[in-house]
């Protein structure tokens, strides 16, 4: 008897969800191939920015890495979750909530992706491959994916036992099954940027921002004003990650991206608006950041199913979410880990049962987290909610402040990894 043939997964999308899924499925004994339209691995991509990893995600990633200590070495601690505001025209911050048991770590997207990607066999990734379509066999036991090799325009086919849609919140694969699904525009966008201050540690900009935000390097700061808020935290290698949420009509976006390129006029206008709201220290950080960009903030109502025969959705393809619960990356990592455990438990001959269990574990959790993140965003942006008046940091009660804290996220510290 020959050795039993390994099951094979075709993963579409090589961002965090895709690369995490590759690790989880390889750990489960599968062969994987990842199709990614980008021509090469990201190198400090300008549209990549900061993210925060929770304790569960950290443990999962470390289990995938041959050198687990590298994760600690490429991230900074976020031990404090702080919400604050400024009273009147005074430059003095008033702390609304402060949780000193936060226990997350801050990473730059490109650093985390590089860490995960470099720990995979090189042949797993097919760069410069644009997903076109798929078809499942009549008995639903195999799937054939068609892709275009962008360098040569050649159309190729790849066969597998499972298709994993890790192709983001605008997922083309999801559209095959849910053609009428529309993303919900939040009513606001986020200006984002990462200021690299290496070599400028003693500049007035950095000294003054550290004076106003003294816990940079260990604190996730949320700065609230009436109808707006900003986020600030430090990344490894002398970088500051900032986000500013701004109400505006939904931008017209061409192409398949929620990231917008911006003109120099738009950037100048953003600086002028920032000066009306934020202290000069934060504005200076924004001004000195190269290539700030805009994320259009979408989510969607929770899906009723996240697998279809032997096609499964993970990450933002399964549950587009707003960033207010620092969930997107963490949900992708948890999706991957749970999917890996389920296919390992059920075996390649029982893929429907494995996907059923994956959905049963992940869908209720992700759905609650998406809706909670939406609610927190609407509160912090001073938007209407059915059960409360718009939040204003100047007039809100201590009880209302408590709702701002990250630890209120459903399943905050204990996301289930299996069915009890």
PDB file of C-alpha atoms in Angstrom, residues 121-352:
ATOM      1  CA  UNK A 121       7.989  26.857   2.685  1.00  0.00           C
ATOM      2  CA  UNK A 122       8.618  29.253  -0.230  1.00  0.00           C
ATOM      3  CA  UNK A 123       6.848  27.004  -2.749  1.00  0.00           C
ATOM      4  CA  UNK A 124       3.510  27.421  -0.928  1.00  0.00           C
ATOM      5  CA  UNK A 125       3.037  30.955  -2.309  1.00  0.00           C
ATOM      6  CA  UNK A 126       2.231  31.782  -5.926  1.00  0.00           C
ATOM      7  CA  UNK A 127       2.841  35.541  -6.212  1.00  0.00           C
ATOM      8  CA  UNK A 128       1.457  37.479  -9.162  1.00  0.00           C
ATOM      9  CA  UNK A 129      -1.460  35.058  -9.585  1.00  0.00           C
ATOM     10  CA  UNK A 130      -4.878  36.674 -10.031  1.00  0.00           C
ATOM     11  CA  UNK A 131      -7.854  34.534  -8.998  1.00  0.00           C
ATOM     12  CA  UNK A 132     -10.436  34.304 -11.820  1.00  0.00           C
ATOM     13  CA  UNK A 133     -12.985  31.623 -10.955  1.00  0.00           C
ATOM     14  CA  UNK A 134     -13.566  28.191  -9.483  1.00  0.00           C
ATOM     15  CA  UNK A 135     -15.753  25.167 -10.095  1.00  0.00           C
ATOM     16  CA  UNK A 136     -16.577  22.280  -7.786  1.00  0.00           C
ATOM     17  CA  UNK A 137     -16.848  18.690  -8.942  1.00  0.00           C
ATOM     18  CA  UNK A 138     -20.320  17.154  -9.293  1.00  0.00           C
ATOM     19  CA  UNK A 139     -19.899  15.180  -6.081  1.00  0.00           C
ATOM     20  CA  UNK A 140     -18.574  18.300  -4.223  1.00  0.00           C
ATOM     21  CA  UNK A 141     -15.373  16.540  -3.197  1.00  0.00           C
ATOM     22  CA  UNK A 142     -12.889  18.598  -5.209  1.00  0.00           C
ATOM     23  CA  UNK A 143     -12.466  22.113  -6.494  1.00  0.00           C
ATOM     24  CA  UNK A 144     -10.637  23.552  -9.493  1.00  0.00           C
ATOM     25  CA  UNK A 145      -9.409  27.152  -9.340  1.00  0.00           C
ATOM     26  CA  UNK A 146      -8.597  29.177 -12.431  1.00  0.00           C
ATOM     27  CA  UNK A 147      -6.002  31.946 -12.108  1.00  0.00           C
ATOM     28  CA  UNK A 148      -4.067  34.256 -14.402  1.00  0.00           C
ATOM     29  CA  UNK A 149      -0.277  34.477 -14.116  1.00  0.00           C
ATOM     30  CA  UNK A 150       0.036  38.260 -14.389  1.00  0.00           C
ATOM     31  CA  UNK A 151       3.583  38.293 -15.745  1.00  0.00           C
ATOM     32  CA  UNK A 152       2.800  36.021 -18.705  1.00  0.00           C
ATOM     33  CA  UNK A 153      -1.024  36.379 -19.001  1.00  0.00           C
ATOM     34  CA  UNK A 154      -1.154  32.571 -18.925  1.00  0.00           C
ATOM     35  CA  UNK A 155      -4.340  31.008 -17.473  1.00  0.00           C
ATOM     36  CA  UNK A 156      -3.644  28.066 -15.165  1.00  0.00           C
ATOM     37  CA  UNK A 157      -5.806  25.617 -13.220  1.00  0.00           C
ATOM     38  CA  UNK A 158      -5.105  24.317  -9.718  1.00  0.00           C
ATOM     39  CA  UNK A 159      -6.987  21.402  -8.183  1.00  0.00           C
ATOM     40  CA  UNK A 160      -7.629  20.858  -4.493  1.00  0.00           C
ATOM     41  CA  UNK A 161      -9.951  19.321  -1.930  1.00  0.00           C
ATOM     42  CA  UNK A 162     -10.861  22.649  -0.306  1.00  0.00           C
ATOM     43  CA  UNK A 163     -11.026  26.269  -1.460  1.00  0.00           C
ATOM     44  CA  UNK A 164     -10.332  28.876   1.244  1.00  0.00           C
ATOM     45  CA  UNK A 165     -11.566  32.390   0.485  1.00  0.00           C
ATOM     46  CA  UNK A 166      -9.128  34.682   2.295  1.00  0.00           C
ATOM     47  CA  UNK A 167      -9.703  37.444  -0.254  1.00  0.00           C
ATOM     48  CA  UNK A 168     -10.782  40.228   2.077  1.00  0.00           C
ATOM     49  CA  UNK A 169     -13.920  42.187   2.830  1.00  0.00           C
ATOM     50  CA  UNK A 170     -14.684  42.689  -0.885  1.00  0.00           C
ATOM     51  CA  UNK A 171     -14.309  38.932  -1.505  1.00  0.00           C
ATOM     52  CA  UNK A 172     -14.940  37.827  -5.087  1.00  0.00           C
ATOM     53  CA  UNK A 173     -15.474  34.236  -3.958  1.00  0.00           C
ATOM     54  CA  UNK A 174     -18.150  35.299  -1.444  1.00  0.00           C
ATOM     55  CA  UNK A 175     -19.888  37.192  -4.261  1.00  0.00           C
ATOM     56  CA  UNK A 176     -20.349  33.880  -6.127  1.00  0.00           C
ATOM     57  CA  UNK A 177     -22.592  32.620  -3.323  1.00  0.00           C
ATOM     58  CA  UNK A 178     -24.004  35.919  -2.035  1.00  0.00           C
ATOM     59  CA  UNK A 179     -24.222  38.167  -5.117  1.00  0.00           C
ATOM     60  CA  UNK A 180     -26.604  40.648  -3.453  1.00  0.00           C
ATOM     61  CA  UNK A 181     -24.609  41.118  -0.241  1.00  0.00           C
ATOM     62  CA  UNK A 182     -23.758  44.790   0.273  1.00  0.00           C
ATOM     63  CA  UNK A 183     -21.207  46.149   2.686  1.00  0.00           C
ATOM     64  CA  UNK A 184     -22.474  48.803   5.105  1.00  0.00           C
ATOM     65  CA  UNK A 185     -20.642  52.127   4.945  1.00  0.00           C
ATOM     66  CA  UNK A 186     -20.097  53.352   8.494  1.00  0.00           C
ATOM     67  CA  UNK A 187     -20.553  57.049   7.718  1.00  0.00           C
ATOM     68  CA  UNK A 188     -16.882  57.835   8.287  1.00  0.00           C
ATOM     69  CA  UNK A 189     -13.387  57.140   6.971  1.00  0.00           C
ATOM     70  CA  UNK A 190     -10.050  56.876   8.738  1.00  0.00           C
ATOM     71  CA  UNK A 191      -6.962  58.903   7.947  1.00  0.00           C
ATOM     72  CA  UNK A 192      -4.007  56.692   8.838  1.00  0.00           C
ATOM     73  CA  UNK A 193      -0.270  56.925   8.949  1.00  0.00           C
ATOM     74  CA  UNK A 194       2.923  55.622  10.517  1.00  0.00           C
ATOM     75  CA  UNK A 195       5.579  58.162  11.481  1.00  0.00           C
ATOM     76  CA  UNK A 196       9.092  56.707  11.433  1.00  0.00           C
ATOM     77  CA  UNK A 197      11.067  58.802  13.920  1.00  0.00           C
ATOM     78  CA  UNK A 198      14.268  56.727  14.011  1.00  0.00           C
ATOM     79  CA  UNK A 199      17.176  59.144  14.099  1.00  0.00           C
ATOM     80  CA  UNK A 200      14.817  61.932  15.273  1.00  0.00           C
ATOM     81  CA  UNK A 201      14.160  60.727  18.811  1.00  0.00           C
ATOM     82  CA  UNK A 202      15.216  64.071  20.282  1.00  0.00           C
ATOM     83  CA  UNK A 203      13.204  66.224  17.871  1.00  0.00           C
ATOM     84  CA  UNK A 204      10.686  68.643  19.311  1.00  0.00           C
ATOM     85  CA  UNK A 205       7.889  66.667  17.603  1.00  0.00           C
ATOM     86  CA  UNK A 206       8.776  63.456  19.421  1.00  0.00           C
ATOM     87  CA  UNK A 207       9.629  65.061  22.752  1.00  0.00           C
ATOM     88  CA  UNK A 208       6.323  66.951  22.775  1.00  0.00           C
ATOM     89  CA  UNK A 209       4.160  63.958  21.739  1.00  0.00           C
ATOM     90  CA  UNK A 210       5.812  61.860  24.473  1.00  0.00           C
ATOM     91  CA  UNK A 211       5.103  64.633  26.961  1.00  0.00           C
ATOM     92  CA  UNK A 212       1.396  64.703  26.071  1.00  0.00           C
ATOM     93  CA  UNK A 213       1.087  60.909  25.689  1.00  0.00           C
ATOM     94  CA  UNK A 214       3.562  59.758  28.375  1.00  0.00           C
ATOM     95  CA  UNK A 215       2.773  56.036  28.133  1.00  0.00           C
ATOM     96  CA  UNK A 216       3.603  55.647  24.435  1.00  0.00           C
ATOM     97  CA  UNK A 217       5.422  52.335  24.066  1.00  0.00           C
ATOM     98  CA  UNK A 218       2.901  50.491  26.233  1.00  0.00           C
ATOM     99  CA  UNK A 219      -0.457  52.269  25.841  1.00  0.00           C
ATOM    100  CA  UNK A 220      -3.256  52.137  23.252  1.00  0.00           C
ATOM    101  CA  UNK A 221      -4.555  55.725  23.340  1.00  0.00           C
ATOM    102  CA  UNK A 222      -8.065  56.679  22.213  1.00  0.00           C
ATOM    103  CA  UNK A 223      -8.518  60.457  22.116  1.00  0.00           C
ATOM    104  CA  UNK A 224     -12.172  61.501  21.949  1.00  0.00           C
ATOM    105  CA  UNK A 225     -13.751  64.762  20.864  1.00  0.00           C
ATOM    106  CA  UNK A 226     -17.379  65.556  20.148  1.00  0.00           C
ATOM    107  CA  UNK A 227     -18.216  63.590  16.978  1.00  0.00           C
ATOM    108  CA  UNK A 228     -14.688  62.307  16.307  1.00  0.00           C
ATOM    109  CA  UNK A 229     -11.859  60.289  17.752  1.00  0.00           C
ATOM    110  CA  UNK A 230      -8.229  59.408  17.116  1.00  0.00           C
ATOM    111  CA  UNK A 231      -5.999  56.469  18.012  1.00  0.00           C
ATOM    112  CA  UNK A 232      -2.283  56.594  18.803  1.00  0.00           C
ATOM    113  CA  UNK A 233       0.249  53.952  19.799  1.00  0.00           C
ATOM    114  CA  UNK A 234       3.900  53.132  19.277  1.00  0.00           C
ATOM    115  CA  UNK A 235       5.311  50.331  17.108  1.00  0.00           C
ATOM    116  CA  UNK A 236       8.725  48.699  17.277  1.00  0.00           C
ATOM    117  CA  UNK A 237      11.664  50.435  15.562  1.00  0.00           C
ATOM    118  CA  UNK A 238      10.701  53.985  16.568  1.00  0.00           C
ATOM    119  CA  UNK A 239       7.387  54.294  14.736  1.00  0.00           C
ATOM    120  CA  UNK A 240       4.127  55.955  15.784  1.00  0.00           C
ATOM    121  CA  UNK A 241       0.848  54.627  14.402  1.00  0.00           C
ATOM    122  CA  UNK A 242      -2.026  57.117  14.263  1.00  0.00           C
ATOM    123  CA  UNK A 243      -5.629  56.958  13.036  1.00  0.00           C
ATOM    124  CA  UNK A 244      -8.198  59.758  12.839  1.00  0.00           C
ATOM    125  CA  UNK A 245     -11.864  58.943  12.113  1.00  0.00           C
ATOM    126  CA  UNK A 246     -13.644  61.601  10.055  1.00  0.00           C
ATOM    127  CA  UNK A 247     -17.324  61.812   9.078  1.00  0.00           C
ATOM    128  CA  UNK A 248     -17.854  62.140   5.331  1.00  0.00           C
ATOM    129  CA  UNK A 249     -20.110  60.868   2.537  1.00  0.00           C
ATOM    130  CA  UNK A 250     -19.108  57.477   1.162  1.00  0.00           C
ATOM    131  CA  UNK A 251     -16.213  58.018  -1.257  1.00  0.00           C
ATOM    132  CA  UNK A 252     -16.546  56.745  -4.807  1.00  0.00           C
ATOM    133  CA  UNK A 253     -13.906  54.093  -5.013  1.00  0.00           C
ATOM    134  CA  UNK A 254     -12.684  52.515  -8.207  1.00  0.00           C
ATOM    135  CA  UNK A 255     -11.192  49.052  -8.068  1.00  0.00           C
ATOM    136  CA  UNK A 256     -11.265  46.367  -5.415  1.00  0.00           C
ATOM    137  CA  UNK A 257      -9.877  48.132  -2.351  1.00  0.00           C
ATOM    138  CA  UNK A 258     -11.045  49.894   0.807  1.00  0.00           C
ATOM    139  CA  UNK A 259      -7.819  51.917   0.879  1.00  0.00           C
ATOM    140  CA  UNK A 260      -7.848  55.229  -0.962  1.00  0.00           C
ATOM    141  CA  UNK A 261      -4.922  56.976  -2.577  1.00  0.00           C
ATOM    142  CA  UNK A 262      -4.981  60.656  -1.634  1.00  0.00           C
ATOM    143  CA  UNK A 263      -3.894  63.839  -3.392  1.00  0.00           C
ATOM    144  CA  UNK A 264      -1.632  66.452  -1.829  1.00  0.00           C
ATOM    145  CA  UNK A 265      -4.649  68.812  -1.689  1.00  0.00           C
ATOM    146  CA  UNK A 266      -6.606  66.246   0.342  1.00  0.00           C
ATOM    147  CA  UNK A 267      -3.678  65.844   2.717  1.00  0.00           C
ATOM    148  CA  UNK A 268      -3.305  69.620   3.179  1.00  0.00           C
ATOM    149  CA  UNK A 269      -7.024  69.924   3.865  1.00  0.00           C
ATOM    150  CA  UNK A 270      -6.766  67.112   6.430  1.00  0.00           C
ATOM    151  CA  UNK A 271      -3.981  69.012   8.246  1.00  0.00           C
ATOM    152  CA  UNK A 272      -6.115  72.174   8.362  1.00  0.00           C
ATOM    153  CA  UNK A 273      -9.100  70.270   9.762  1.00  0.00           C
ATOM    154  CA  UNK A 274      -6.888  68.472  12.291  1.00  0.00           C
ATOM    155  CA  UNK A 275      -5.637  71.797  13.638  1.00  0.00           C
ATOM    156  CA  UNK A 276      -9.208  72.731  14.578  1.00  0.00           C
ATOM    157  CA  UNK A 277      -9.662  69.579  16.690  1.00  0.00           C
ATOM    158  CA  UNK A 278      -6.365  68.159  17.903  1.00  0.00           C
ATOM    159  CA  UNK A 279      -3.519  69.545  19.967  1.00  0.00           C
ATOM    160  CA  UNK A 280      -0.447  70.814  18.091  1.00  0.00           C
ATOM    161  CA  UNK A 281       1.629  67.803  19.222  1.00  0.00           C
ATOM    162  CA  UNK A 282      -0.587  65.269  17.420  1.00  0.00           C
ATOM    163  CA  UNK A 283      -0.997  67.504  14.370  1.00  0.00           C
ATOM    164  CA  UNK A 284       2.781  67.769  14.063  1.00  0.00           C
ATOM    165  CA  UNK A 285       3.032  63.951  14.063  1.00  0.00           C
ATOM    166  CA  UNK A 286       0.421  63.850  11.274  1.00  0.00           C
ATOM    167  CA  UNK A 287       2.265  66.522   9.274  1.00  0.00           C
ATOM    168  CA  UNK A 288       5.604  64.729   9.493  1.00  0.00           C
ATOM    169  CA  UNK A 289       4.183  61.352   8.430  1.00  0.00           C
ATOM    170  CA  UNK A 290       5.061  60.307   4.882  1.00  0.00           C
ATOM    171  CA  UNK A 291       2.213  59.064   2.698  1.00  0.00           C
ATOM    172  CA  UNK A 292      -0.831  59.186   4.985  1.00  0.00           C
ATOM    173  CA  UNK A 293      -3.768  57.338   3.425  1.00  0.00           C
ATOM    174  CA  UNK A 294      -7.505  56.803   3.878  1.00  0.00           C
ATOM    175  CA  UNK A 295      -9.294  53.615   4.883  1.00  0.00           C
ATOM    176  CA  UNK A 296     -12.986  53.594   4.007  1.00  0.00           C
ATOM    177  CA  UNK A 297     -14.688  52.014   7.029  1.00  0.00           C
ATOM    178  CA  UNK A 298     -17.144  49.252   6.175  1.00  0.00           C
ATOM    179  CA  UNK A 299     -18.642  46.220   7.826  1.00  0.00           C
ATOM    180  CA  UNK A 300     -21.647  44.062   7.059  1.00  0.00           C
ATOM    181  CA  UNK A 301     -24.443  42.405   8.962  1.00  0.00           C
ATOM    182  CA  UNK A 302     -23.368  38.938  10.109  1.00  0.00           C
ATOM    183  CA  UNK A 303     -23.671  36.227   7.456  1.00  0.00           C
ATOM    184  CA  UNK A 304     -25.890  33.216   8.072  1.00  0.00           C
ATOM    185  CA  UNK A 305     -23.275  30.804   6.722  1.00  0.00           C
ATOM    186  CA  UNK A 306     -19.548  30.947   6.012  1.00  0.00           C
ATOM    187  CA  UNK A 307     -19.063  27.753   4.031  1.00  0.00           C
ATOM    188  CA  UNK A 308     -20.658  26.388   0.860  1.00  0.00           C
ATOM    189  CA  UNK A 309     -19.903  22.743  -0.020  1.00  0.00           C
ATOM    190  CA  UNK A 310     -16.073  22.624   0.021  1.00  0.00           C
ATOM    191  CA  UNK A 311     -15.550  26.399  -0.147  1.00  0.00           C
ATOM    192  CA  UNK A 312     -14.980  28.234   3.144  1.00  0.00           C
ATOM    193  CA  UNK A 313     -14.704  31.942   4.016  1.00  0.00           C
ATOM    194  CA  UNK A 314     -12.168  33.176   6.554  1.00  0.00           C
ATOM    195  CA  UNK A 315     -11.028  36.566   7.851  1.00  0.00           C
ATOM    196  CA  UNK A 316     -12.621  39.697   6.412  1.00  0.00           C
ATOM    197  CA  UNK A 317     -14.253  37.625   3.658  1.00  0.00           C
ATOM    198  CA  UNK A 318     -16.307  35.884   6.376  1.00  0.00           C
ATOM    199  CA  UNK A 319     -17.015  38.875   8.618  1.00  0.00           C
ATOM    200  CA  UNK A 320     -16.082  42.371   7.388  1.00  0.00           C
ATOM    201  CA  UNK A 321     -15.690  44.463  10.530  1.00  0.00           C
ATOM    202  CA  UNK A 322     -14.926  47.991  11.643  1.00  0.00           C
ATOM    203  CA  UNK A 323     -11.590  48.409  13.484  1.00  0.00           C
ATOM    204  CA  UNK A 324     -12.965  49.686  16.806  1.00  0.00           C
ATOM    205  CA  UNK A 325     -12.614  46.419  18.690  1.00  0.00           C
ATOM    206  CA  UNK A 326      -9.094  45.755  17.312  1.00  0.00           C
ATOM    207  CA  UNK A 327     -10.557  42.490  16.041  1.00  0.00           C
ATOM    208  CA  UNK A 328      -9.917  42.112  12.310  1.00  0.00           C
ATOM    209  CA  UNK A 329      -6.438  40.513  12.487  1.00  0.00           C
ATOM    210  CA  UNK A 330      -7.265  38.596  15.655  1.00  0.00           C
ATOM    211  CA  UNK A 331     -10.437  37.159  14.089  1.00  0.00           C
ATOM    212  CA  UNK A 332      -8.469  36.061  11.002  1.00  0.00           C
ATOM    213  CA  UNK A 333      -5.916  34.240  13.158  1.00  0.00           C
ATOM    214  CA  UNK A 334      -8.651  32.556  15.229  1.00  0.00           C
ATOM    215  CA  UNK A 335     -10.532  31.548  12.060  1.00  0.00           C
ATOM    216  CA  UNK A 336      -7.388  29.919  10.689  1.00  0.00           C
ATOM    217  CA  UNK A 337      -6.599  28.102  13.940  1.00  0.00           C
ATOM    218  CA  UNK A 338     -10.129  26.749  14.330  1.00  0.00           C
ATOM    219  CA  UNK A 339     -10.326  25.682  10.666  1.00  0.00           C
ATOM    220  CA  UNK A 340      -7.020  23.816  11.078  1.00  0.00           C
ATOM    221  CA  UNK A 341      -8.252  22.013  14.203  1.00  0.00           C
ATOM    222  CA  UNK A 342     -11.540  21.054  12.540  1.00  0.00           C
ATOM    223  CA  UNK A 343     -10.030  19.575   9.372  1.00  0.00           C
ATOM    224  CA  UNK A 344      -7.436  17.728  11.442  1.00  0.00           C
ATOM    225  CA  UNK A 345     -10.164  16.294  13.683  1.00  0.00           C
ATOM    226  CA  UNK A 346     -12.511  15.195  10.879  1.00  0.00           C
ATOM    227  CA  UNK A 347      -9.967  14.248   8.197  1.00  0.00           C
ATOM    228  CA  UNK A 348      -9.979  15.044   4.483  1.00  0.00           C
ATOM    229  CA  UNK A 349     -12.728  12.503   3.833  1.00  0.00           C
ATOM    230  CA  UNK A 350     -15.157  14.455   6.053  1.00  0.00           C
ATOM    231  CA  UNK A 351     -14.659  18.047   4.869  1.00  0.00           C
ATOM    232  CA  UNK A 352     -18.395  18.955   5.137  1.00  0.00           C
TER     233      UNK A 352
END
